[in-house]
XYZ file of C-alpha atoms in Angstrom:
133
model
C 0.000 0.000 0.000
C 1.050 3.601 -0.325
C 0.754 6.880 1.481
C 0.440 9.883 -0.792
C 2.080 12.024 1.889
C 5.139 9.735 1.829
C 5.417 10.077 -1.954
C 5.096 13.853 -1.618
C 7.767 13.901 1.101
C 10.202 12.002 -1.126
C 9.510 14.392 -4.004
C 10.269 17.364 -1.741
C 13.590 15.706 -0.892
C 14.449 15.805 -4.590
C 13.796 12.180 -5.493
C 12.687 11.374 -9.015
C 8.980 10.475 -9.374
C 9.828 7.509 -11.595
C 12.189 6.082 -8.970
C 9.653 6.605 -6.175
C 6.809 4.882 -8.025
C 8.905 1.971 -9.336
C 8.399 0.106 -6.064
C 4.627 -0.041 -6.601
C 2.671 -2.226 -9.012
C 0.176 -1.131 -11.684
C -2.803 -1.469 -9.339
C -1.221 0.887 -6.832
C -0.279 3.228 -9.681
C -3.989 3.535 -10.552
C -4.795 4.139 -6.865
C -2.115 6.814 -6.618
C -3.481 8.637 -9.670
C -7.024 8.490 -8.238
C -5.808 9.713 -4.856
C -4.020 12.683 -6.442
C -7.338 13.725 -7.980
C -9.120 13.287 -4.615
C -6.497 15.410 -2.876
C -7.355 18.152 -5.364
C -11.087 18.119 -4.662
C -12.246 15.685 -7.340
C -14.631 12.789 -6.918
C -12.583 9.855 -8.244
C -13.862 6.428 -9.208
C -11.376 3.669 -9.994
C -12.029 0.981 -12.569
C -15.286 2.499 -13.772
C -17.127 -0.057 -15.899
C -19.974 0.675 -18.266
C -21.672 -0.848 -21.264
C -22.911 0.576 -24.542
C -22.461 -1.731 -27.523
C -19.806 -3.606 -25.540
C -18.238 -3.422 -22.098
C -15.654 -0.765 -21.284
C -13.483 0.068 -18.309
C -11.822 3.335 -17.405
C -8.891 3.126 -14.991
C -9.853 6.329 -13.191
C -12.747 8.712 -13.684
C -12.266 12.048 -11.914
C -15.083 14.596 -11.634
C -15.219 18.128 -10.259
C -18.395 20.030 -11.245
C -18.372 20.100 -15.045
C -14.776 18.831 -15.454
C -14.502 15.106 -16.110
C -11.171 13.365 -16.633
C -11.203 9.937 -18.225
C -7.808 8.511 -17.200
C -5.959 5.561 -18.706
C -2.980 4.600 -16.525
C -0.079 2.920 -18.313
C 2.447 1.049 -16.217
C 5.196 0.619 -18.778
C 8.772 -0.124 -17.892
C 11.776 1.746 -19.148
C 12.908 0.917 -22.633
C 12.318 1.609 -26.263
C 9.553 1.065 -28.771
C 6.700 2.473 -26.699
C 5.588 5.011 -29.298
C 3.424 2.429 -31.060
C 1.940 1.296 -27.749
C 1.213 4.883 -26.797
C -0.414 5.569 -30.162
C -2.637 2.490 -29.715
C -3.483 3.580 -26.164
C -4.524 7.009 -27.436
C -6.789 5.511 -30.085
C -8.386 3.169 -27.531
C -8.856 6.031 -25.090
C -10.581 8.145 -27.740
C -13.036 5.288 -28.368
C -13.711 4.837 -24.648
C -14.383 8.556 -24.215
C -16.861 8.575 -27.128
C -18.646 5.571 -25.660
C -18.655 7.142 -22.191
C -20.277 10.256 -23.656
C -22.909 8.049 -25.298
C -23.457 6.160 -22.027
C -23.833 9.307 -19.919
C -26.216 10.933 -22.386
C -28.628 8.009 -21.940
C -28.043 7.429 -18.231
C -28.911 10.349 -15.929
C -28.665 8.098 -12.853
C -25.014 7.315 -13.616
C -24.342 11.031 -14.175
C -25.843 11.803 -10.788
C -23.939 9.022 -9.011
C -20.682 10.255 -10.557
C -21.498 13.825 -9.481
C -21.348 15.107 -13.061
C -23.044 18.476 -13.529
C -24.687 20.043 -16.579
C -22.438 21.381 -19.299
C -19.704 18.866 -18.533
C -16.766 18.200 -20.787
C -14.869 14.912 -20.793
C -11.099 15.226 -21.037
C -9.186 12.102 -22.074
C -5.907 11.662 -20.207
C -3.174 9.040 -20.379
C -0.741 8.823 -17.473
C 2.455 6.823 -17.853
C 5.126 6.050 -15.305
C 8.045 6.921 -17.581
C 8.387 10.056 -19.636
C 7.573 9.627 -23.299
C 8.566 11.638 -26.384
C-alpha cells in the first residue's frame, strides 16, 4: 500500500517520481493517480465499468463540477519502442471517451452518481510512469 504524503515527502527531498513509483505495481499506480485527484477536490472512481455496444473500463474517472477526466494509466517499464503502444493507447482512449459520452447521455442516474453536472466536458488523459517523447 502507499501513502500519498510519503510520496510527496520524497519528491520534496528531490527524489525522481519515476524512482519513487517503481516500487509499486500497476494497481497501486492507478490508486495513486485516483488519490491525487481526490487530494485536489475531485470525486474519483477507480475501474469504472460501463456498457454501450460492448463493455468498457476506465482506470480512473475524476469529476469536479463540469470537469470530467477519463484517465488511462499505463504502467510501462523503461525501454524503447513504446511510441506504437502509446499511439494504440490514445486511439483506444478516444473510443472509450466517445462511448462514455454516449453512455452518460442516456443514463442520468449514472451522471448523478458520478457527481457530473450540466455542461460537462470529458477530457481524455493518459498517465504513464516513464516520460515519453
